[in-house]
């Protein structure tokens, strides 16, 4: 028997008792804030700080250069958080963010090959002069010092 998808746009609703549902398929009540609790200051919110650092690193990637999700996270001071980088990009609503410069660590575009997003990312990279071969960037920076040299110049 195949596993049932419980999250995402293609989630199987099943009997209605999946994630986010209480007994008999009824929506769970939302948790209310404590009485008298004030909204947290965004400067004190670690998630907002991490998001801002990731976005700053992505904005700093020069035209014609690429980075992997993990490299972006490491440069933002969040080593091992490649999935967080992907999540931040997935929630992006800034049309000026150079999202297309972030790839998988092996140089491949992280969308299904041939999809609209894959074609757009590939087209944007080629327009910036990034050499691609069979859906993969030819010269993906590997080592940290190569990446620093590409971004910031020789030390």
PDB file of C-alpha atoms in Angstrom:
ATOM      1  CA  UNK A   1       0.000   0.000   0.000  1.00  0.00           C
ATOM      2  CA  UNK A   2       1.380   3.409  -0.979  1.00  0.00           C
ATOM      3  CA  UNK A   3       2.032   6.058   1.644  1.00  0.00           C
ATOM      4  CA  UNK A   4      -0.524   8.853   1.780  1.00  0.00           C
ATOM      5  CA  UNK A   5       0.691  12.454   1.325  1.00  0.00           C
ATOM      6  CA  UNK A   6      -0.310  14.533   4.338  1.00  0.00           C
ATOM      7  CA  UNK A   7       1.272  17.905   3.472  1.00  0.00           C
ATOM      8  CA  UNK A   8       1.588  20.181   0.477  1.00  0.00           C
ATOM      9  CA  UNK A   9      -0.633  21.058  -2.458  1.00  0.00           C
ATOM     10  CA  UNK A  10      -1.069  17.449  -3.557  1.00  0.00           C
ATOM     11  CA  UNK A  11      -1.931  16.180  -0.085  1.00  0.00           C
ATOM     12  CA  UNK A  12      -4.474  13.406   0.065  1.00  0.00           C
ATOM     13  CA  UNK A  13      -7.398  14.607   2.173  1.00  0.00           C
ATOM     14  CA  UNK A  14      -8.266  10.998   2.990  1.00  0.00           C
ATOM     15  CA  UNK A  15     -11.067  10.793   5.539  1.00  0.00           C
ATOM     16  CA  UNK A  16     -10.585  14.379   6.716  1.00  0.00           C
ATOM     17  CA  UNK A  17      -8.834  13.337   9.923  1.00  0.00           C
ATOM     18  CA  UNK A  18      -5.352  14.259   8.713  1.00  0.00           C
ATOM     19  CA  UNK A  19      -2.973  16.936   9.865  1.00  0.00           C
ATOM     20  CA  UNK A  20      -4.633  20.051  11.222  1.00  0.00           C
ATOM     21  CA  UNK A  21      -7.885  18.261  12.004  1.00  0.00           C
ATOM     22  CA  UNK A  22      -9.385  17.208  15.278  1.00  0.00           C
ATOM     23  CA  UNK A  23     -11.893  14.484  15.985  1.00  0.00           C
ATOM     24  CA  UNK A  24     -14.457  13.835  13.240  1.00  0.00           C
ATOM     25  CA  UNK A  25     -12.439  15.930  10.799  1.00  0.00           C
ATOM     26  CA  UNK A  26     -13.263  19.236  12.506  1.00  0.00           C
ATOM     27  CA  UNK A  27     -10.612  21.987  12.413  1.00  0.00           C
ATOM     28  CA  UNK A  28      -8.571  22.284  15.571  1.00  0.00           C
ATOM     29  CA  UNK A  29      -9.051  25.497  17.516  1.00  0.00           C
ATOM     30  CA  UNK A  30      -6.247  28.016  17.118  1.00  0.00           C
ATOM     31  CA  UNK A  31      -4.058  28.629  20.122  1.00  0.00           C
ATOM     32  CA  UNK A  32      -4.673  32.115  21.461  1.00  0.00           C
ATOM     33  CA  UNK A  33      -1.945  34.356  22.813  1.00  0.00           C
ATOM     34  CA  UNK A  34      -1.703  34.695  26.563  1.00  0.00           C
ATOM     35  CA  UNK A  35      -3.700  37.533  28.001  1.00  0.00           C
ATOM     36  CA  UNK A  36      -1.512  40.609  28.288  1.00  0.00           C
ATOM     37  CA  UNK A  37       1.227  39.171  26.062  1.00  0.00           C
ATOM     38  CA  UNK A  38       2.725  41.691  23.656  1.00  0.00           C
ATOM     39  CA  UNK A  39       3.900  40.775  20.155  1.00  0.00           C
ATOM     40  CA  UNK A  40       7.587  39.926  20.047  1.00  0.00           C
ATOM     41  CA  UNK A  41       9.990  42.533  18.688  1.00  0.00           C
ATOM     42  CA  UNK A  42      11.249  41.331  15.268  1.00  0.00           C
ATOM     43  CA  UNK A  43      14.792  42.205  16.356  1.00  0.00           C
ATOM     44  CA  UNK A  44      14.438  39.666  19.190  1.00  0.00           C
ATOM     45  CA  UNK A  45      12.981  36.960  16.933  1.00  0.00           C
ATOM     46  CA  UNK A  46      15.724  34.424  16.021  1.00  0.00           C
ATOM     47  CA  UNK A  47      13.722  33.161  13.022  1.00  0.00           C
ATOM     48  CA  UNK A  48      13.410  36.669  11.587  1.00  0.00           C
ATOM     49  CA  UNK A  49      17.118  37.263  12.161  1.00  0.00           C
ATOM     50  CA  UNK A  50      18.032  34.006  10.392  1.00  0.00           C
ATOM     51  CA  UNK A  51      15.738  34.868   7.486  1.00  0.00           C
ATOM     52  CA  UNK A  52      17.285  38.342   7.168  1.00  0.00           C
ATOM     53  CA  UNK A  53      20.827  36.903   7.191  1.00  0.00           C
ATOM     54  CA  UNK A  54      19.955  34.330   4.515  1.00  0.00           C
ATOM     55  CA  UNK A  55      18.327  36.978   2.304  1.00  0.00           C
ATOM     56  CA  UNK A  56      21.358  39.272   2.734  1.00  0.00           C
ATOM     57  CA  UNK A  57      23.716  36.520   1.561  1.00  0.00           C
ATOM     58  CA  UNK A  58      21.517  35.771  -1.460  1.00  0.00           C
ATOM     59  CA  UNK A  59      21.388  39.467  -2.388  1.00  0.00           C
ATOM     60  CA  UNK A  60      25.216  39.575  -2.203  1.00  0.00           C
ATOM     61  CA  UNK A  61      25.729  36.808  -4.788  1.00  0.00           C
ATOM     62  CA  UNK A  62      27.219  38.596  -7.813  1.00  0.00           C
ATOM     63  CA  UNK A  63      25.643  38.386 -11.251  1.00  0.00           C
ATOM     64  CA  UNK A  64      26.969  35.323 -13.077  1.00  0.00           C
ATOM     65  CA  UNK A  65      27.870  33.487  -9.836  1.00  0.00           C
ATOM     66  CA  UNK A  66      25.959  30.754  -7.995  1.00  0.00           C
ATOM     67  CA  UNK A  67      25.915  29.233  -4.524  1.00  0.00           C
ATOM     68  CA  UNK A  68      24.441  26.069  -3.054  1.00  0.00           C
ATOM     69  CA  UNK A  69      21.697  26.160  -0.425  1.00  0.00           C
ATOM     70  CA  UNK A  70      24.142  24.906   2.200  1.00  0.00           C
ATOM     71  CA  UNK A  71      26.766  27.463   1.197  1.00  0.00           C
ATOM     72  CA  UNK A  72      24.216  30.262   1.627  1.00  0.00           C
ATOM     73  CA  UNK A  73      23.281  28.943   5.058  1.00  0.00           C
ATOM     74  CA  UNK A  74      26.932  28.632   6.134  1.00  0.00           C
ATOM     75  CA  UNK A  75      27.736  32.141   4.892  1.00  0.00           C
ATOM     76  CA  UNK A  76      24.719  33.398   6.893  1.00  0.00           C
ATOM     77  CA  UNK A  77      26.188  31.802  10.029  1.00  0.00           C
ATOM     78  CA  UNK A  78      23.769  28.864   9.954  1.00  0.00           C
ATOM     79  CA  UNK A  79      25.884  25.838   8.963  1.00  0.00           C
ATOM     80  CA  UNK A  80      23.894  22.720   8.190  1.00  0.00           C
ATOM     81  CA  UNK A  81      20.670  24.657   7.540  1.00  0.00           C
ATOM     82  CA  UNK A  82      20.361  24.215   3.758  1.00  0.00           C
ATOM     83  CA  UNK A  83      16.684  23.324   4.121  1.00  0.00           C
ATOM     84  CA  UNK A  84      16.061  26.585   5.960  1.00  0.00           C
ATOM     85  CA  UNK A  85      17.557  28.426   2.987  1.00  0.00           C
ATOM     86  CA  UNK A  86      15.172  26.562   0.693  1.00  0.00           C
ATOM     87  CA  UNK A  87      12.233  27.396   2.944  1.00  0.00           C
ATOM     88  CA  UNK A  88      13.142  31.095   3.032  1.00  0.00           C
ATOM     89  CA  UNK A  89      13.383  31.143  -0.759  1.00  0.00           C
ATOM     90  CA  UNK A  90      10.049  29.327  -1.014  1.00  0.00           C
ATOM     91  CA  UNK A  91       8.382  32.067   1.048  1.00  0.00           C
ATOM     92  CA  UNK A  92      10.056  34.865  -0.911  1.00  0.00           C
ATOM     93  CA  UNK A  93       7.817  37.628  -2.233  1.00  0.00           C
ATOM     94  CA  UNK A  94      10.554  40.055  -3.339  1.00  0.00           C
ATOM     95  CA  UNK A  95      10.729  40.081  -7.156  1.00  0.00           C
ATOM     96  CA  UNK A  96      14.217  41.668  -7.040  1.00  0.00           C
ATOM     97  CA  UNK A  97      15.787  38.843  -5.004  1.00  0.00           C
ATOM     98  CA  UNK A  98      18.234  36.874  -7.210  1.00  0.00           C
ATOM     99  CA  UNK A  99      16.736  33.512  -6.165  1.00  0.00           C
ATOM    100  CA  UNK A 100      17.907  31.884  -9.385  1.00  0.00           C
ATOM    101  CA  UNK A 101      21.536  32.027  -8.213  1.00  0.00           C
ATOM    102  CA  UNK A 102      20.921  29.414  -5.484  1.00  0.00           C
ATOM    103  CA  UNK A 103      21.262  25.777  -6.563  1.00  0.00           C
ATOM    104  CA  UNK A 104      21.741  22.313  -5.139  1.00  0.00           C
ATOM    105  CA  UNK A 105      25.251  21.469  -3.967  1.00  0.00           C
ATOM    106  CA  UNK A 106      25.876  19.415  -7.097  1.00  0.00           C
ATOM    107  CA  UNK A 107      25.036  22.381  -9.351  1.00  0.00           C
ATOM    108  CA  UNK A 108      21.569  21.218 -10.377  1.00  0.00           C
ATOM    109  CA  UNK A 109      18.414  23.291 -10.237  1.00  0.00           C
ATOM    110  CA  UNK A 110      16.259  22.109  -7.343  1.00  0.00           C
ATOM    111  CA  UNK A 111      12.980  21.985  -9.264  1.00  0.00           C
ATOM    112  CA  UNK A 112      11.564  19.210 -11.404  1.00  0.00           C
ATOM    113  CA  UNK A 113      13.370  19.223 -14.739  1.00  0.00           C
ATOM    114  CA  UNK A 114      11.267  20.770 -17.470  1.00  0.00           C
ATOM    115  CA  UNK A 115       8.886  22.530 -15.062  1.00  0.00           C
ATOM    116  CA  UNK A 116       8.068  26.204 -15.573  1.00  0.00           C
ATOM    117  CA  UNK A 117      10.264  27.199 -12.602  1.00  0.00           C
ATOM    118  CA  UNK A 118      13.141  25.040 -13.840  1.00  0.00           C
ATOM    119  CA  UNK A 119      12.985  26.654 -17.276  1.00  0.00           C
ATOM    120  CA  UNK A 120      12.826  30.163 -15.792  1.00  0.00           C
ATOM    121  CA  UNK A 121      15.791  29.566 -13.484  1.00  0.00           C
ATOM    122  CA  UNK A 122      17.826  28.026 -16.294  1.00  0.00           C
ATOM    123  CA  UNK A 123      16.997  30.937 -18.604  1.00  0.00           C
ATOM    124  CA  UNK A 124      17.946  33.545 -15.961  1.00  0.00           C
ATOM    125  CA  UNK A 125      21.264  31.820 -15.238  1.00  0.00           C
ATOM    126  CA  UNK A 126      22.155  31.584 -18.932  1.00  0.00           C
ATOM    127  CA  UNK A 127      21.244  35.266 -19.405  1.00  0.00           C
ATOM    128  CA  UNK A 128      23.833  36.081 -16.704  1.00  0.00           C
ATOM    129  CA  UNK A 129      26.485  34.040 -18.496  1.00  0.00           C
ATOM    130  CA  UNK A 130      26.434  30.981 -16.227  1.00  0.00           C
ATOM    131  CA  UNK A 131      27.629  27.954 -18.203  1.00  0.00           C
ATOM    132  CA  UNK A 132      25.147  25.075 -17.957  1.00  0.00           C
ATOM    133  CA  UNK A 133      25.309  21.600 -19.386  1.00  0.00           C
ATOM    134  CA  UNK A 134      22.385  19.140 -19.225  1.00  0.00           C
ATOM    135  CA  UNK A 135      20.648  21.152 -16.504  1.00  0.00           C
ATOM    136  CA  UNK A 136      23.727  21.508 -14.317  1.00  0.00           C
ATOM    137  CA  UNK A 137      26.069  24.434 -13.735  1.00  0.00           C
ATOM    138  CA  UNK A 138      29.466  23.512 -15.141  1.00  0.00           C
ATOM    139  CA  UNK A 139      31.621  25.270 -12.565  1.00  0.00           C
ATOM    140  CA  UNK A 140      29.876  25.120  -9.220  1.00  0.00           C
ATOM    141  CA  UNK A 141      32.108  26.570  -6.477  1.00  0.00           C
ATOM    142  CA  UNK A 142      33.017  23.776  -4.047  1.00  0.00           C
ATOM    143  CA  UNK A 143      35.458  24.886  -1.385  1.00  0.00           C
ATOM    144  CA  UNK A 144      34.734  27.688   1.068  1.00  0.00           C
ATOM    145  CA  UNK A 145      37.809  29.666   0.008  1.00  0.00           C
ATOM    146  CA  UNK A 146      36.833  29.411  -3.680  1.00  0.00           C
ATOM    147  CA  UNK A 147      33.435  30.790  -2.750  1.00  0.00           C
ATOM    148  CA  UNK A 148      34.938  33.652  -0.732  1.00  0.00           C
ATOM    149  CA  UNK A 149      37.249  34.523  -3.615  1.00  0.00           C
ATOM    150  CA  UNK A 150      34.325  34.490  -6.045  1.00  0.00           C
ATOM    151  CA  UNK A 151      32.188  36.703  -3.811  1.00  0.00           C
ATOM    152  CA  UNK A 152      34.615  39.011  -2.066  1.00  0.00           C
ATOM    153  CA  UNK A 153      37.860  38.821  -4.038  1.00  0.00           C
ATOM    154  CA  UNK A 154      41.255  37.507  -2.903  1.00  0.00           C
ATOM    155  CA  UNK A 155      42.036  37.767   0.790  1.00  0.00           C
TER     156      UNK A 155
END
